[in-house]
Coordinates of C-alpha atoms in Angstrom, one line a residue:
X19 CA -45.9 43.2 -4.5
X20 CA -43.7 44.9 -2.2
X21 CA -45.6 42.7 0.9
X22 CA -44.7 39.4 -1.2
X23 CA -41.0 40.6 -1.6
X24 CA -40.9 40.7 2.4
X25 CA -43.3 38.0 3.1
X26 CA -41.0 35.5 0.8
X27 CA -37.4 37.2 2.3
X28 CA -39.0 36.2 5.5
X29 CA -39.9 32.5 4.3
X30 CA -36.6 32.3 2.6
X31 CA -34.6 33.5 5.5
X32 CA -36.1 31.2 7.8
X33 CA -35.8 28.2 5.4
X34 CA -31.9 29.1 5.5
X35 CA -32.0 29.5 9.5
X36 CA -33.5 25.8 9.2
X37 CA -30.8 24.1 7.3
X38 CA -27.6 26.3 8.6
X39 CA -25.6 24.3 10.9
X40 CA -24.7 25.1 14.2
X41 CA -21.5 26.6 15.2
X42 CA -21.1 23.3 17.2
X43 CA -21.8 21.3 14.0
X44 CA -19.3 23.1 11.6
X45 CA -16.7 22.0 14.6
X46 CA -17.8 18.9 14.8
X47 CA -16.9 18.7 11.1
X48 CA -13.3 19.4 11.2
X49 CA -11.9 16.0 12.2
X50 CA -8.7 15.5 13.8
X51 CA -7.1 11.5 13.3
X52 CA -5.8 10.1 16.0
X53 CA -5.5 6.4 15.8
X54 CA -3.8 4.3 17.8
X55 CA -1.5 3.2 14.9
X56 CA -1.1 6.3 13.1
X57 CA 2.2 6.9 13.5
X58 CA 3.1 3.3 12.5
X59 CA 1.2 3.5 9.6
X60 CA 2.4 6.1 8.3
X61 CA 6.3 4.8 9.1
X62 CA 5.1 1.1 7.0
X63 CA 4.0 3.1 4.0
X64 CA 7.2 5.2 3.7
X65 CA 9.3 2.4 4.4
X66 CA 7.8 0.1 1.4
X67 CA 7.6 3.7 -1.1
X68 CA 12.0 3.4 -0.4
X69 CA 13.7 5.0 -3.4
X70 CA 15.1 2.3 -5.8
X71 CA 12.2 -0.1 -4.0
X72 CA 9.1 -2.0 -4.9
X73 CA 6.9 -5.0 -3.9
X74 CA 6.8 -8.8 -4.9
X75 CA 3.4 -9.6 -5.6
X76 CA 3.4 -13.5 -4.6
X77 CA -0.1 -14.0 -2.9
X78 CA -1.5 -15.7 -5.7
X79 CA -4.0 -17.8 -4.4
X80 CA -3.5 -22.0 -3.9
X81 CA -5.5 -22.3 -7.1
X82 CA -3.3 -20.1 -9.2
X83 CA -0.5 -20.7 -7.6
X84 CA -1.1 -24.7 -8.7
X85 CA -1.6 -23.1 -12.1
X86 CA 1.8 -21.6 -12.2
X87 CA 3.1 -25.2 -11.3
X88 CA 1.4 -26.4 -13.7
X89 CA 3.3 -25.0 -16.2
X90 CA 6.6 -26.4 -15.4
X91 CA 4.9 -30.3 -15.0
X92 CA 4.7 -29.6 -11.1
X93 CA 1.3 -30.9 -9.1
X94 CA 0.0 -28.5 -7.2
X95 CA 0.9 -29.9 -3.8
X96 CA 1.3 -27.8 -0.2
X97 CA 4.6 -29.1 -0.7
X98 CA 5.6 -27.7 -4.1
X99 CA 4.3 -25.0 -3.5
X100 CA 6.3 -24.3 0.1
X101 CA 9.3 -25.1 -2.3
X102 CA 8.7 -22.5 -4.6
X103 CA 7.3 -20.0 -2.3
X104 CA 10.7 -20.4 -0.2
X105 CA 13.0 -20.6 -3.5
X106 CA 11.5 -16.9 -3.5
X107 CA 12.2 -15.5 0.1
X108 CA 15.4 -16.3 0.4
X109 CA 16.8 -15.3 -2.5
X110 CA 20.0 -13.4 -2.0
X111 CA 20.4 -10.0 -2.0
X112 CA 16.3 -9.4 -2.7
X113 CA 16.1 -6.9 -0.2
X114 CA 18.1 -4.5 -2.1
X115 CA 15.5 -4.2 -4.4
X116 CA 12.4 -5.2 -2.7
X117 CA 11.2 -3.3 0.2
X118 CA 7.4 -5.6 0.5
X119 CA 6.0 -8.9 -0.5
X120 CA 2.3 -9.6 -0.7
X121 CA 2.0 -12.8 0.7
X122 CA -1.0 -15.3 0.4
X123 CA -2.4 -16.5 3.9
X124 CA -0.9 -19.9 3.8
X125 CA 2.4 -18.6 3.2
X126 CA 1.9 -16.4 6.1
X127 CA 1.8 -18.9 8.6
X128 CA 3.9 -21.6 6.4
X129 CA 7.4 -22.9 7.6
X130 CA 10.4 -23.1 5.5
X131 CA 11.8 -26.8 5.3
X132 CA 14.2 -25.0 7.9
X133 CA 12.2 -25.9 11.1
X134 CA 11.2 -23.7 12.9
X135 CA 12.2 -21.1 10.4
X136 CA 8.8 -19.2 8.7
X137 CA 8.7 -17.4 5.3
X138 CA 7.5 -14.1 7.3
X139 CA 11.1 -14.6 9.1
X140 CA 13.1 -15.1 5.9
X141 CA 11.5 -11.7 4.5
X142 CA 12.4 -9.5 7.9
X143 CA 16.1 -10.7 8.0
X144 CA 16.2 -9.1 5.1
X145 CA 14.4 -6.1 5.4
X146 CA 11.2 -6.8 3.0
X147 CA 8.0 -6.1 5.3
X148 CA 5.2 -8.4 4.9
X149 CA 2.1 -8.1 3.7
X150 CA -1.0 -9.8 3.2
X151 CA -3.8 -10.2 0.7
X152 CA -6.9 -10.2 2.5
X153 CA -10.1 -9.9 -0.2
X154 CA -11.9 -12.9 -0.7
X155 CA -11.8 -13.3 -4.1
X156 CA -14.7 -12.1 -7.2
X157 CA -18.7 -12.8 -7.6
X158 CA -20.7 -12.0 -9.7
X159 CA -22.3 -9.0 -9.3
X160 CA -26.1 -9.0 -9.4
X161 CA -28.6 -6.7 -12.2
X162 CA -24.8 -6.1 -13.3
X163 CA -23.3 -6.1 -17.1
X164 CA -21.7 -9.3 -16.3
X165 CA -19.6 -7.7 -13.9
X166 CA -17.9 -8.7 -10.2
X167 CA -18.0 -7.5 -6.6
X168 CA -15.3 -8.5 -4.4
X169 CA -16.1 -10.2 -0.8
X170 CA -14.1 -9.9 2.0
X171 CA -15.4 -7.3 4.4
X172 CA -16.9 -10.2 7.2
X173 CA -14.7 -10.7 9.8
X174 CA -12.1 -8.8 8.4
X175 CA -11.4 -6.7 11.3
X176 CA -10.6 -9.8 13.6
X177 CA -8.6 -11.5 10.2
X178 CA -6.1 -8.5 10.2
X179 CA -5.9 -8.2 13.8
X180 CA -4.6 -12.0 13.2
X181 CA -2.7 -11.5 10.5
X182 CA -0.8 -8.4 12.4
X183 CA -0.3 -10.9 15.6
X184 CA 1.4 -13.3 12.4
X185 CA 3.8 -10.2 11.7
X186 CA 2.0 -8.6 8.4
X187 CA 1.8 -5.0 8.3
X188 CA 0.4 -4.3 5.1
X189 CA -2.8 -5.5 3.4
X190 CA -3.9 -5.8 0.0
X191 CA -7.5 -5.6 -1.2
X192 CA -8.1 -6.5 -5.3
X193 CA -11.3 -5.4 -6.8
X194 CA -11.5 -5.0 -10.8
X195 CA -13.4 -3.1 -13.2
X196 CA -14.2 -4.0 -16.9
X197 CA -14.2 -1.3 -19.3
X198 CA -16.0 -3.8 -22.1
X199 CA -18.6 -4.4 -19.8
X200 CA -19.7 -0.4 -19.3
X201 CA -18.7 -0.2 -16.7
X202 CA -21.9 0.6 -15.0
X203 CA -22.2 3.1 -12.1
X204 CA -23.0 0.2 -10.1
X205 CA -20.2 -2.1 -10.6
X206 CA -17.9 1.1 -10.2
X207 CA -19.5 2.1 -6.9
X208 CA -19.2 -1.0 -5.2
X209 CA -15.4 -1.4 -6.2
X210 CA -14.9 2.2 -4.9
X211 CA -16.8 1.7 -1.5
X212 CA -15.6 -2.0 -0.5
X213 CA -12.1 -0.7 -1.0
X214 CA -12.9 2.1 1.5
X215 CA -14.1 0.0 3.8
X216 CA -11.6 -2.7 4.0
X217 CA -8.5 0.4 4.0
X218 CA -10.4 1.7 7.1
X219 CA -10.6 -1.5 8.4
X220 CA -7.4 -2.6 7.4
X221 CA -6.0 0.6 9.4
X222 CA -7.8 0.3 12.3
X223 CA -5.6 -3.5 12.9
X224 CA -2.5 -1.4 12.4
X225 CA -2.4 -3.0 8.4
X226 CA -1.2 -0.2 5.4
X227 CA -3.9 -1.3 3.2
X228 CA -3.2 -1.2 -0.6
X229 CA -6.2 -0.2 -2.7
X230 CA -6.5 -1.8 -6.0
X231 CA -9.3 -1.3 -8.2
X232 CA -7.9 -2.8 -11.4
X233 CA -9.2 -1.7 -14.7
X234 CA -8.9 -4.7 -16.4
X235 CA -7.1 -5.0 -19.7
X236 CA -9.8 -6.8 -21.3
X237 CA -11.3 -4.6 -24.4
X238 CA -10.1 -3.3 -27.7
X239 CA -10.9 0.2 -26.4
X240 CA -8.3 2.4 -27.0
X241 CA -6.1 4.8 -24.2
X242 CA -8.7 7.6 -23.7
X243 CA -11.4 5.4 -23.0
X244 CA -8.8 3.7 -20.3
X245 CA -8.2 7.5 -18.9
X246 CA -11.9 8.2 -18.8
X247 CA -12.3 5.1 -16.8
X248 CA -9.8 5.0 -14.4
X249 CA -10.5 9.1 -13.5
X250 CA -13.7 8.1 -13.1
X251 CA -12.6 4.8 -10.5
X252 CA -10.3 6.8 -8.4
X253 CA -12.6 9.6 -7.8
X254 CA -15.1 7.3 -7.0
X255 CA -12.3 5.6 -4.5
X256 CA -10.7 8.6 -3.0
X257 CA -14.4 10.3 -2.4
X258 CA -15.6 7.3 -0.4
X259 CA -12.1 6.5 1.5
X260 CA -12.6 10.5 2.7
X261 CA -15.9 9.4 3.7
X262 CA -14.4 6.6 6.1
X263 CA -11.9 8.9 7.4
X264 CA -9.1 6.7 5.5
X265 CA -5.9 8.6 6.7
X266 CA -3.8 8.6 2.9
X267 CA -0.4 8.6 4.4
X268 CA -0.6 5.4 5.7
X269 CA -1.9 4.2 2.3
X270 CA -0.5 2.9 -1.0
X271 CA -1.9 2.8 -4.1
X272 CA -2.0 -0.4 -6.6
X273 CA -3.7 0.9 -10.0
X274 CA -3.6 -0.5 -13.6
X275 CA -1.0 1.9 -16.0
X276 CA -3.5 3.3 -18.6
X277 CA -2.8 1.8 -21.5
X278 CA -5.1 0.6 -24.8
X279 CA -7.4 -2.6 -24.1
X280 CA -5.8 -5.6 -24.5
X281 CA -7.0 -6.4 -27.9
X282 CA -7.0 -2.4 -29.5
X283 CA -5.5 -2.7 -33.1
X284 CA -3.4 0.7 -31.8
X285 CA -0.9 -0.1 -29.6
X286 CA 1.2 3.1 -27.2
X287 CA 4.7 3.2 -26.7
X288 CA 6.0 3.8 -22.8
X289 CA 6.0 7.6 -23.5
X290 CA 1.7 7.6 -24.2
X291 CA 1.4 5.1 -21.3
X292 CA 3.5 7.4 -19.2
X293 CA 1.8 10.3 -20.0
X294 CA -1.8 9.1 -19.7
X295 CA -1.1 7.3 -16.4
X296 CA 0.7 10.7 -14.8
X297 CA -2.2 13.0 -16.4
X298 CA -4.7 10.6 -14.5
X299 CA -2.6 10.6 -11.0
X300 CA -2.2 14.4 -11.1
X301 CA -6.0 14.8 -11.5
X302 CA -7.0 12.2 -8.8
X303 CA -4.6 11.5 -6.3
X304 CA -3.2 13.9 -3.3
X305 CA 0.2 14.0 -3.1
X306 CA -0.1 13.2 0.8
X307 CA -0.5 9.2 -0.6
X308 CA 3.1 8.0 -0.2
X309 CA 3.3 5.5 -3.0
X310 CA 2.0 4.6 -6.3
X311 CA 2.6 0.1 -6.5
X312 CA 2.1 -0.1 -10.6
X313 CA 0.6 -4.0 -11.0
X314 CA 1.7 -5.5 -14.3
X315 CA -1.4 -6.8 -15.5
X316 CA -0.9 -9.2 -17.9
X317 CA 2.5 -7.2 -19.4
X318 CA 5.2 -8.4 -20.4
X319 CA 8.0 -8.2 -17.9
X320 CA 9.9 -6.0 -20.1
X321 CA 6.7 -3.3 -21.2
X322 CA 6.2 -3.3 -17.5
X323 CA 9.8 -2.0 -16.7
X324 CA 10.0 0.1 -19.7
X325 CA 6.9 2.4 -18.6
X326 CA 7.9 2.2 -15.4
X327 CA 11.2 3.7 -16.3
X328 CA 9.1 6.3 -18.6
X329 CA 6.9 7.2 -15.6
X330 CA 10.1 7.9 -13.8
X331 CA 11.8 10.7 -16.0
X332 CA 10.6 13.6 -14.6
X333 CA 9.6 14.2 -10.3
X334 CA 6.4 13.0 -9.2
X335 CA 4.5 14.0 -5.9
X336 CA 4.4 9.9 -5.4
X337 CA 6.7 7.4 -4.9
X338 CA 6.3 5.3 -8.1
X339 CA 6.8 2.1 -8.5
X340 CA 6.1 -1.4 -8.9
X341 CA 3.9 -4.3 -7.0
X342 CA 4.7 -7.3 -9.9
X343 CA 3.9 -11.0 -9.8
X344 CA 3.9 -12.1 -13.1
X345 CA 6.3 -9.6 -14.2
X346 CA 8.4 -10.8 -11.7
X347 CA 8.1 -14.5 -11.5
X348 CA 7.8 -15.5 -15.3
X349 CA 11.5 -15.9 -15.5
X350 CA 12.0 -17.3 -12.2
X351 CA 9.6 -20.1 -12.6
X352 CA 10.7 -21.2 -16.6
X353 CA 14.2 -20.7 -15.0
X354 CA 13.6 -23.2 -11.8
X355 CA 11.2 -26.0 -13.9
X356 CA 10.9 -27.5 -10.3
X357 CA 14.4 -29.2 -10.0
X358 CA 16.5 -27.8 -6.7
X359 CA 19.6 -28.2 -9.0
X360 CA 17.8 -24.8 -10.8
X361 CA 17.1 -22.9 -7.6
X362 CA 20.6 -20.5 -7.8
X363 CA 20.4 -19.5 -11.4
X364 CA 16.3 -19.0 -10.3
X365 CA 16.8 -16.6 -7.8
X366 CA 19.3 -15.3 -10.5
X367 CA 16.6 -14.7 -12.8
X368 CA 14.3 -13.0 -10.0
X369 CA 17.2 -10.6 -9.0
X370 CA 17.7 -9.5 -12.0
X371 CA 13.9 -8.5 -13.0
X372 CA 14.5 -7.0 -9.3
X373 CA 17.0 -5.2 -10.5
X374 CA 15.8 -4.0 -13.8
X375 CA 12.4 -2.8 -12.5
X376 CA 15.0 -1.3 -9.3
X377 CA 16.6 0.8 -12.2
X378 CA 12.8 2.2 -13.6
X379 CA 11.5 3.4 -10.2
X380 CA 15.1 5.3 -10.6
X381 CA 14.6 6.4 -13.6
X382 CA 17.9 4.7 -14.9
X383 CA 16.6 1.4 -16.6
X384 CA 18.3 0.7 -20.0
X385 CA 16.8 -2.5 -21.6
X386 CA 20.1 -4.0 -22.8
X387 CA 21.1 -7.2 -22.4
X388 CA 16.8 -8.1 -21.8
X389 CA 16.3 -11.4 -23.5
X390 CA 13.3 -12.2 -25.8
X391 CA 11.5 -14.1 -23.3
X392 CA 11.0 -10.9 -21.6
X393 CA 9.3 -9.2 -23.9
X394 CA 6.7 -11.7 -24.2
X395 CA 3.2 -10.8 -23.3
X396 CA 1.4 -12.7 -20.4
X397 CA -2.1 -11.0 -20.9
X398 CA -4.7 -13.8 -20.3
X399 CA -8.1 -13.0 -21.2
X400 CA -10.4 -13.4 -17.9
X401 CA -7.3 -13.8 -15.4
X402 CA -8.3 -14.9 -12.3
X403 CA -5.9 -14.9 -9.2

């Protein structure tokens, strides 16, 4: 017995000698950063996470953008939509409020009907640095429940190296996941890794990538089952952006609030959806990320400021904020109705949602004077951008 005892401490010692890394190895291990935009990263990021600022969300694509148009009796023309797109970037005063705008890539490279004046050039005499959305849109994701897988990642190195040349110096990257649809480990994974990839990428071209997994609001599950989801999603993301050495101060952070589905029968006031939503960034994300970008997701303008406001009651290890289009822009564009005669009191309206989602990331917003339209919902079941 005693022969077996040494015979397997010799076996067992050896097996360990096998596996044990070298001393070279465990150094190898301990990574010091050191890109060549680092420093500029990390001065992007800090500059869009500005107290009292937030981003304007306006890189709907041409498609969705014609949508929008749509609505007011506008066709969705290049033209009509440099007119709005411009009614939006040089509005007064915005940079008081707004410290990025997520920019589509047309709009990117797109003149005003000033010549030789672009929108990037409207938005940096004012202060707002420009970004740029960069996925390639949803597809549908194969031996999936139904679910999507965002494209994007081809080329992408030599896009943002472009779009930095074009005077972008942030990114944005959507990918979703759909609670009524599992979501299966699958689906999750590949959200969580193609974000990785595209914020390492993204960095690389000198580009603070925003990573956005949305949990969709599609569902009549309630807030817990939101919670378990998006703990689940972020871990997921954060594990595999460590993986590709994703440096997190030169990142921000676009999540969904954690709220009920859509369609749940019990609905939470901005206190719940503040709470849930801190408990879940306290459990997932380091407090070396600079900025938390809240996207609206379907809210109406005025639930999106009040649980902003909520979030904002008590200091956070985050910046936290807002990246809005909708809950931005629904006023603007019922305001404008496509008439230049409209363009003042629109720019009105977008200062003023500006201002009042300025007030949450303060922590000072008061919902007087809010009209009824804001307080209408613009969930759309199956959004597409």
């Amino acid at each position: 017995m005693a022969q077996q005892m040494t015979m397997f401490s010799k076996a067992a010692t050896a097996n360990f000698t096998a596996v044990r890394p070298s001393k070279a190895q465990r150094n190898s291990a301990v990574v010091v950063r050191a890109g060549a935009y680092d420093e500029e990263l990390v001065q992007t990021a800090n500059k869009i996470a500005s107290a009292g600022k937030g981003i304007l969300a306006m890189d709907e694509s041409n498609a969705t953008c014609g949508k929008r148009l749509e609505s007011i009796g506008l066709e969705n023309t290049e033209l009509n939509r440099q007119r709005y797109r411009e009614l939006l970037v040089t509005t007064p005063g915005l940079g008081e409020y707004i410290s990025g705008a997520i920019l589509f890539e047309e709009t990117l490279y797109q003149e005003t009907r000033t010549p030789g004046k672009t929108m990037v050039d409207c938005l940096n005499e004012q202060g707002i640095v420009p970004g740029i959305k960069v996925d390639k849109g949803l597809h549908p994701l194969a031996n999936s429940n139904g679910e999507s897988w965002c494209s994007g990642l081809d080329g992408l190195a030599q896009r943002c190296a472009d779009y930095y040349k074009a005077g972008a110096r942030f990114a944005k990257w959507r990918s979703v996941v759909s609670i009524p649809a599992g979501p299966s480990t699958i689906a999750v994974r590949d959200c969580a890794y193609g974000l990785a990839r595209y914020a390492a990428i993204a960095q690389n071209a000198g580009l603070v990538p925003i990573v956005e997994p949305e949990i969709l609001l599609d569902g009549d599950h309630d807030i817990d089952r939101t919670l378990e989801v998006a703990e689940m999603t972020w871990a997921e993301t954060f594990k595999y952006m460590a993986d590709n050495g994703v440096m997190f101060e030169g990142i921000l952070l676009k999540p969904s609030m954690v709220t009920p589905g859509a369609e749940c029968s019990r609905r939470s006031g901005a206190e719940e959806v503040a709470e849930y939503t801190l408990k879940m960034l306290n459990r997932r994300v380091p407090p070396a990320v600079p900025g938390i970008m809240f996207l609206s997701g379907g809210q109406s303008e005025l639930e999106a400021t009040m649980n902003l406001n909520a979030m904002n009651q008590s200091p956070n290890p985050w910046h936290v904020s807002f990246s809005y289009a909708r809950a931005l822009q629904n006023s603007v564009l019922k305001t404008w109705k496509g008439e230049d005669a409209n363009a003042a009191a629109a720019q009105e309206a977008l200062i003023k949602r500006a201002q009042a989602n300025s007030a949450a990331q303060l922590g000072k917003y008061t919902a007087d004077g809010e009209s009824a339209e804001a307080s209408k919902g613009m969930f759309e079941k199956g959004y597409t951008y």
